[in-house]
Amino acid sequence: MPSEDARFQRADLTPPGMADDAAAAMQLYPGDVVTLRLISTETEEYEGLVVDERGVLHIPLAGDVPVGGLDLTDAERRVEEAMRQFDRTSRVSLVVSEPSGHFASVLGAVGEPGRIAVTPGMRLADLLAAAGGAAVAEEEGFSMPSGDLGGARLVRNGEALPISLEIALTGDPRHNIRVRPGDTLYVPADLGRLVSVLGQVGSPRIMAFRPGMRLTHALSLAGGVTRDGNWGDVRVIRGEASDPMVYSTSVAAIVDGDAHDVVLAPGDIVYVASAGHADLRDVMNSLSLLLSIPITAASITVPSLIIGSGR
């Protein structure tokens, strides 16, 4: 086997980080509020000017001036050029009074996903902390981290940066880089530590796995099978999305003592089909839509062994 051949070595897929992470001058972004001071024979000051969603600042007399993405020095120069047709001696000073356009987005399995204000010197670990850290799944006093920090990605200008969030949390400056306005941090759910209960249940959800968790317990935590659910057709899907194993059981038979109460494993997906919905292909097509994973009936293996031990 290749894994037993000494010539084969495990590939190191750890991203290299970023050596060039110099501090950047403050730039103007849509939503920023600035104060404009025109210095000439007289000094005039205009407060509350907003950079609009086009990156344009409306200047008295000069009209619309594009400043989005410029640092303050370049923006002042741009405004001065626009003012020269009215006053050749005027000088311009811009001060950001409200940096309302300086935000980064944090999405996925974090405590408080949403937009986070970017402050000078903020780094990646600070951004995660401001979003409440990685999400934690809690059930009946049992908690487990549900965010996959190893799979997290920081996207800037449409490209994922070569950094690791896990390493960033150790303080390594090559990975714990400065956050820029417009950055997006995505932390996926660590489904390998969780159990998903979907389909015709009272409250479809992803929950923390705990050793010894059984099918009926997971269904109970998800609100039980609905009136439209098929008590005789509950599927447990286990393994990789590209090659899953599917076990079909009957909750009614479990309750009557005629079937084993399945012992679940981390990453299992429990799916309760609709009444009369017994075709395996249809079930897997519905599941693939719910999870947005490319599951096909051709890739399904239905094991003859019962998952888990007896009651």
PDB file of N, CA and C in Angstrom, residues 84-143:
ATOM      1  N   ARG A  84     -10.005  74.057  -7.367  1.00  0.00           N
ATOM      2  CA  ARG A  84      -9.164  75.072  -7.998  1.00  0.00           C
ATOM      3  C   ARG A  84      -9.907  75.941  -8.997  1.00  0.00           C
ATOM      4  N   GLN A  85     -10.968  75.414  -9.590  1.00  0.00           N
ATOM      5  CA  GLN A  85     -11.719  76.232 -10.543  1.00  0.00           C
ATOM      6  C   GLN A  85     -12.490  77.348  -9.840  1.00  0.00           C
ATOM      7  N   PHE A  86     -12.593  77.253  -8.509  1.00  0.00           N
ATOM      8  CA  PHE A  86     -13.297  78.284  -7.744  1.00  0.00           C
ATOM      9  C   PHE A  86     -12.338  79.105  -6.879  1.00  0.00           C
ATOM     10  N   ASP A  87     -11.264  78.470  -6.411  1.00  0.00           N
ATOM     11  CA  ASP A  87     -10.322  79.170  -5.525  1.00  0.00           C
ATOM     12  C   ASP A  87      -8.952  78.519  -5.687  1.00  0.00           C
ATOM     13  N   ARG A  88      -8.040  79.222  -6.372  1.00  0.00           N
ATOM     14  CA  ARG A  88      -6.730  78.645  -6.664  1.00  0.00           C
ATOM     15  C   ARG A  88      -5.830  78.555  -5.439  1.00  0.00           C
ATOM     16  N   THR A  89      -6.160  79.265  -4.378  1.00  0.00           N
ATOM     17  CA  THR A  89      -5.281  79.293  -3.204  1.00  0.00           C
ATOM     18  C   THR A  89      -5.785  78.413  -2.055  1.00  0.00           C
ATOM     19  N   SER A  90      -6.940  77.808  -2.215  1.00  0.00           N
ATOM     20  CA  SER A  90      -7.520  77.061  -1.092  1.00  0.00           C
ATOM     21  C   SER A  90      -6.734  75.786  -0.803  1.00  0.00           C
ATOM     22  N   ARG A  91      -6.676  75.465   0.462  1.00  0.00           N
ATOM     23  CA  ARG A  91      -6.097  74.213   0.922  1.00  0.00           C
ATOM     24  C   ARG A  91      -7.182  73.434   1.652  1.00  0.00           C
ATOM     25  N   VAL A  92      -7.056  72.119   1.625  1.00  0.00           N
ATOM     26  CA  VAL A  92      -8.120  71.260   2.148  1.00  0.00           C
ATOM     27  C   VAL A  92      -7.588  70.382   3.271  1.00  0.00           C
ATOM     28  N   SER A  93      -8.395  70.245   4.299  1.00  0.00           N
ATOM     29  CA  SER A  93      -8.100  69.312   5.388  1.00  0.00           C
ATOM     30  C   SER A  93      -9.325  68.418   5.591  1.00  0.00           C
ATOM     31  N   LEU A  94      -9.104  67.107   5.615  1.00  0.00           N
ATOM     32  CA  LEU A  94     -10.182  66.146   5.849  1.00  0.00           C
ATOM     33  C   LEU A  94      -9.911  65.389   7.148  1.00  0.00           C
ATOM     34  N   VAL A  95     -10.925  65.286   7.975  1.00  0.00           N
ATOM     35  CA  VAL A  95     -10.832  64.528   9.228  1.00  0.00           C
ATOM     36  C   VAL A  95     -12.001  63.550   9.267  1.00  0.00           C
ATOM     37  N   VAL A  96     -11.697  62.278   9.511  1.00  0.00           N
ATOM     38  CA  VAL A  96     -12.762  61.276   9.627  1.00  0.00           C
ATOM     39  C   VAL A  96     -13.374  61.388  11.013  1.00  0.00           C
ATOM     40  N   SER A  97     -14.625  61.814  11.065  1.00  0.00           N
ATOM     41  CA  SER A  97     -15.305  61.959  12.358  1.00  0.00           C
ATOM     42  C   SER A  97     -16.017  60.678  12.772  1.00  0.00           C
ATOM     43  N   GLU A  98     -16.498  59.917  11.785  1.00  0.00           N
ATOM     44  CA  GLU A  98     -17.160  58.639  12.065  1.00  0.00           C
ATOM     45  C   GLU A  98     -16.725  57.628  11.003  1.00  0.00           C
ATOM     46  N   PRO A  99     -15.860  56.672  11.364  1.00  0.00           N
ATOM     47  CA  PRO A  99     -15.402  55.679  10.373  1.00  0.00           C
ATOM     48  C   PRO A  99     -16.443  54.581  10.155  1.00  0.00           C
ATOM     49  N   SER A 100     -17.645  55.009   9.762  1.00  0.00           N
ATOM     50  CA  SER A 100     -18.758  54.059   9.657  1.00  0.00           C
ATOM     51  C   SER A 100     -18.601  53.068   8.513  1.00  0.00           C
ATOM     52  N   GLY A 101     -17.672  53.327   7.603  1.00  0.00           N
ATOM     53  CA  GLY A 101     -17.451  52.392   6.505  1.00  0.00           C
ATOM     54  C   GLY A 101     -16.371  51.373   6.790  1.00  0.00           C
ATOM     55  N   HIS A 102     -15.760  51.470   7.973  1.00  0.00           N
ATOM     56  CA  HIS A 102     -14.650  50.580   8.316  1.00  0.00           C
ATOM     57  C   HIS A 102     -15.181  49.348   9.048  1.00  0.00           C
ATOM     58  N   PHE A 103     -15.646  48.380   8.264  1.00  0.00           N
ATOM     59  CA  PHE A 103     -16.206  47.163   8.829  1.00  0.00           C
ATOM     60  C   PHE A 103     -15.610  45.937   8.151  1.00  0.00           C
ATOM     61  N   ALA A 104     -15.543  44.860   8.909  1.00  0.00           N
ATOM     62  CA  ALA A 104     -15.254  43.538   8.364  1.00  0.00           C
ATOM     63  C   ALA A 104     -16.447  42.655   8.705  1.00  0.00           C
ATOM     64  N   SER A 105     -16.642  41.603   7.940  1.00  0.00           N
ATOM     65  CA  SER A 105     -17.762  40.688   8.173  1.00  0.00           C
ATOM     66  C   SER A 105     -17.243  39.365   8.715  1.00  0.00           C
ATOM     67  N   VAL A 106     -17.953  38.820   9.692  1.00  0.00           N
ATOM     68  CA  VAL A 106     -17.630  37.503  10.238  1.00  0.00           C
ATOM     69  C   VAL A 106     -18.871  36.634  10.080  1.00  0.00           C
ATOM     70  N   LEU A 107     -18.728  35.542   9.357  1.00  0.00           N
ATOM     71  CA  LEU A 107     -19.858  34.685   9.020  1.00  0.00           C
ATOM     72  C   LEU A 107     -19.605  33.254   9.478  1.00  0.00           C
ATOM     73  N   GLY A 108     -20.685  32.498   9.575  1.00  0.00           N
ATOM     74  CA  GLY A 108     -20.555  31.078   9.871  1.00  0.00           C
ATOM     75  C   GLY A 108     -20.725  30.754  11.342  1.00  0.00           C
ATOM     76  N   ALA A 109     -19.978  29.750  11.798  1.00  0.00           N
ATOM     77  CA  ALA A 109     -20.152  29.189  13.138  1.00  0.00           C
ATOM     78  C   ALA A 109     -19.348  29.980  14.171  1.00  0.00           C
ATOM     79  N   VAL A 110     -19.827  31.196  14.456  1.00  0.00           N
ATOM     80  CA  VAL A 110     -19.235  32.039  15.493  1.00  0.00           C
ATOM     81  C   VAL A 110     -20.341  32.475  16.435  1.00  0.00           C
ATOM     82  N   GLY A 111     -19.937  33.023  17.582  1.00  0.00           N
ATOM     83  CA  GLY A 111     -20.926  33.398  18.584  1.00  0.00           C
ATOM     84  C   GLY A 111     -21.892  34.460  18.116  1.00  0.00           C
ATOM     85  N   GLU A 112     -21.373  35.512  17.463  1.00  0.00           N
ATOM     86  CA  GLU A 112     -22.207  36.626  17.017  1.00  0.00           C
ATOM     87  C   GLU A 112     -21.796  37.036  15.604  1.00  0.00           C
ATOM     88  N   PRO A 113     -22.265  36.307  14.586  1.00  0.00           N
ATOM     89  CA  PRO A 113     -21.904  36.676  13.213  1.00  0.00           C
ATOM     90  C   PRO A 113     -22.475  38.038  12.846  1.00  0.00           C
ATOM     91  N   GLY A 114     -21.780  38.720  11.947  1.00  0.00           N
ATOM     92  CA  GLY A 114     -22.258  40.026  11.506  1.00  0.00           C
ATOM     93  C   GLY A 114     -21.105  40.936  11.134  1.00  0.00           C
ATOM     94  N   ARG A 115     -21.386  42.237  11.084  1.00  0.00           N
ATOM     95  CA  ARG A 115     -20.378  43.237  10.739  1.00  0.00           C
ATOM     96  C   ARG A 115     -19.690  43.719  12.006  1.00  0.00           C
ATOM     97  N   ILE A 116     -18.366  43.790  11.944  1.00  0.00           N
ATOM     98  CA  ILE A 116     -17.554  44.205  13.086  1.00  0.00           C
ATOM     99  C   ILE A 116     -16.777  45.459  12.689  1.00  0.00           C
ATOM    100  N   ALA A 117     -16.818  46.478  13.545  1.00  0.00           N
ATOM    101  CA  ALA A 117     -16.061  47.700  13.279  1.00  0.00           C
ATOM    102  C   ALA A 117     -14.568  47.398  13.338  1.00  0.00           C
ATOM    103  N   VAL A 118     -13.846  47.837  12.306  1.00  0.00           N
ATOM    104  CA  VAL A 118     -12.397  47.641  12.252  1.00  0.00           C
ATOM    105  C   VAL A 118     -11.722  48.855  12.873  1.00  0.00           C
ATOM    106  N   THR A 119     -10.974  48.611  13.927  1.00  0.00           N
ATOM    107  CA  THR A 119     -10.258  49.682  14.610  1.00  0.00           C
ATOM    108  C   THR A 119      -8.775  49.606  14.259  1.00  0.00           C
ATOM    109  N   PRO A 120      -8.045  50.718  14.352  1.00  0.00           N
ATOM    110  CA  PRO A 120      -6.620  50.697  14.020  1.00  0.00           C
ATOM    111  C   PRO A 120      -5.870  49.642  14.838  1.00  0.00           C
ATOM    112  N   GLY A 121      -5.068  48.840  14.152  1.00  0.00           N
ATOM    113  CA  GLY A 121      -4.283  47.814  14.825  1.00  0.00           C
ATOM    114  C   GLY A 121      -5.005  46.504  15.051  1.00  0.00           C
ATOM    115  N   MET A 122      -6.282  46.403  14.676  1.00  0.00           N
ATOM    116  CA  MET A 122      -7.027  45.159  14.883  1.00  0.00           C
ATOM    117  C   MET A 122      -6.416  44.030  14.064  1.00  0.00           C
ATOM    118  N   ARG A 123      -6.274  42.870  14.711  1.00  0.00           N
ATOM    119  CA  ARG A 123      -5.735  41.695  14.039  1.00  0.00           C
ATOM    120  C   ARG A 123      -6.789  40.589  13.982  1.00  0.00           C
ATOM    121  N   LEU A 124      -6.442  39.517  13.281  1.00  0.00           N
ATOM    122  CA  LEU A 124      -7.418  38.464  13.014  1.00  0.00           C
ATOM    123  C   LEU A 124      -7.983  37.863  14.294  1.00  0.00           C
ATOM    124  N   ALA A 125      -7.128  37.594  15.276  1.00  0.00           N
ATOM    125  CA  ALA A 125      -7.615  37.034  16.539  1.00  0.00           C
ATOM    126  C   ALA A 125      -8.572  37.999  17.229  1.00  0.00           C
ATOM    127  N   ASP A 126      -8.303  39.305  17.108  1.00  0.00           N
ATOM    128  CA  ASP A 126      -9.204  40.308  17.686  1.00  0.00           C
ATOM    129  C   ASP A 126     -10.565  40.271  16.993  1.00  0.00           C
ATOM    130  N   LEU A 127     -10.544  40.083  15.674  1.00  0.00           N
ATOM    131  CA  LEU A 127     -11.791  40.043  14.909  1.00  0.00           C
ATOM    132  C   LEU A 127     -12.649  38.860  15.350  1.00  0.00           C
ATOM    133  N   LEU A 128     -12.023  37.695  15.514  1.00  0.00           N
ATOM    134  CA  LEU A 128     -12.775  36.518  15.963  1.00  0.00           C
ATOM    135  C   LEU A 128     -13.341  36.746  17.359  1.00  0.00           C
ATOM    136  N   ALA A 129     -12.544  37.335  18.244  1.00  0.00           N
ATOM    137  CA  ALA A 129     -13.013  37.599  19.606  1.00  0.00           C
ATOM    138  C   ALA A 129     -14.190  38.570  19.602  1.00  0.00           C
ATOM    139  N   ALA A 130     -14.127  39.584  18.732  1.00  0.00           N
ATOM    140  CA  ALA A 130     -15.214  40.565  18.656  1.00  0.00           C
ATOM    141  C   ALA A 130     -16.507  39.932  18.171  1.00  0.00           C
ATOM    142  N   ALA A 131     -16.391  38.819  17.437  1.00  0.00           N
ATOM    143  CA  ALA A 131     -17.573  38.104  16.945  1.00  0.00           C
ATOM    144  C   ALA A 131     -18.008  37.004  17.902  1.00  0.00           C
ATOM    145  N   GLY A 132     -17.470  37.002  19.110  1.00  0.00           N
ATOM    146  CA  GLY A 132     -17.898  36.026  20.108  1.00  0.00           C
ATOM    147  C   GLY A 132     -17.151  34.720  20.083  1.00  0.00           C
ATOM    148  N   GLY A 133     -16.072  34.643  19.285  1.00  0.00           N
ATOM    149  CA  GLY A 133     -15.307  33.401  19.212  1.00  0.00           C
ATOM    150  C   GLY A 133     -16.034  32.329  18.426  1.00  0.00           C
ATOM    151  N   ALA A 134     -15.421  31.162  18.347  1.00  0.00           N
ATOM    152  CA  ALA A 134     -16.048  30.041  17.643  1.00  0.00           C
ATOM    153  C   ALA A 134     -17.329  29.640  18.368  1.00  0.00           C
ATOM    154  N   ALA A 135     -18.334  29.252  17.597  1.00  0.00           N
ATOM    155  CA  ALA A 135     -19.619  28.871  18.178  1.00  0.00           C
ATOM    156  C   ALA A 135     -19.466  27.615  19.031  1.00  0.00           C
ATOM    157  N   VAL A 136     -20.333  27.505  20.013  1.00  0.00           N
ATOM    158  CA  VAL A 136     -20.358  26.334  20.893  1.00  0.00           C
ATOM    159  C   VAL A 136     -21.768  25.761  20.874  1.00  0.00           C
ATOM    160  N   ALA A 137     -21.868  24.475  20.578  1.00  0.00           N
ATOM    161  CA  ALA A 137     -23.169  23.804  20.605  1.00  0.00           C
ATOM    162  C   ALA A 137     -23.417  23.293  22.016  1.00  0.00           C
ATOM    163  N   GLU A 138     -24.592  23.592  22.543  1.00  0.00           N
ATOM    164  CA  GLU A 138     -24.928  23.185  23.908  1.00  0.00           C
ATOM    165  C   GLU A 138     -26.251  22.438  23.922  1.00  0.00           C
ATOM    166  N   GLU A 139     -26.274  21.332  24.610  1.00  0.00           N
ATOM    167  CA  GLU A 139     -27.490  20.556  24.795  1.00  0.00           C
ATOM    168  C   GLU A 139     -27.494  19.988  26.205  1.00  0.00           C
ATOM    169  N   GLU A 140     -28.496  20.358  26.995  1.00  0.00           N
ATOM    170  CA  GLU A 140     -28.703  19.787  28.321  1.00  0.00           C
ATOM    171  C   GLU A 140     -27.434  19.828  29.166  1.00  0.00           C
ATOM    172  N   GLY A 141     -26.767  20.987  29.171  1.00  0.00           N
ATOM    173  CA  GLY A 141     -25.575  21.152  29.984  1.00  0.00           C
ATOM    174  C   GLY A 141     -24.301  20.623  29.365  1.00  0.00           C
ATOM    175  N   PHE A 142     -24.394  20.003  28.206  1.00  0.00           N
ATOM    176  CA  PHE A 142     -23.215  19.477  27.517  1.00  0.00           C
ATOM    177  C   PHE A 142     -22.863  20.424  26.387  1.00  0.00           C
ATOM    178  N   SER A 143     -21.611  20.863  26.331  1.00  0.00           N
ATOM    179  CA  SER A 143     -21.205  21.814  25.297  1.00  0.00           C
ATOM    180  C   SER A 143     -20.006  21.284  24.530  1.00  0.00           C
TER     181      SER A 143
END
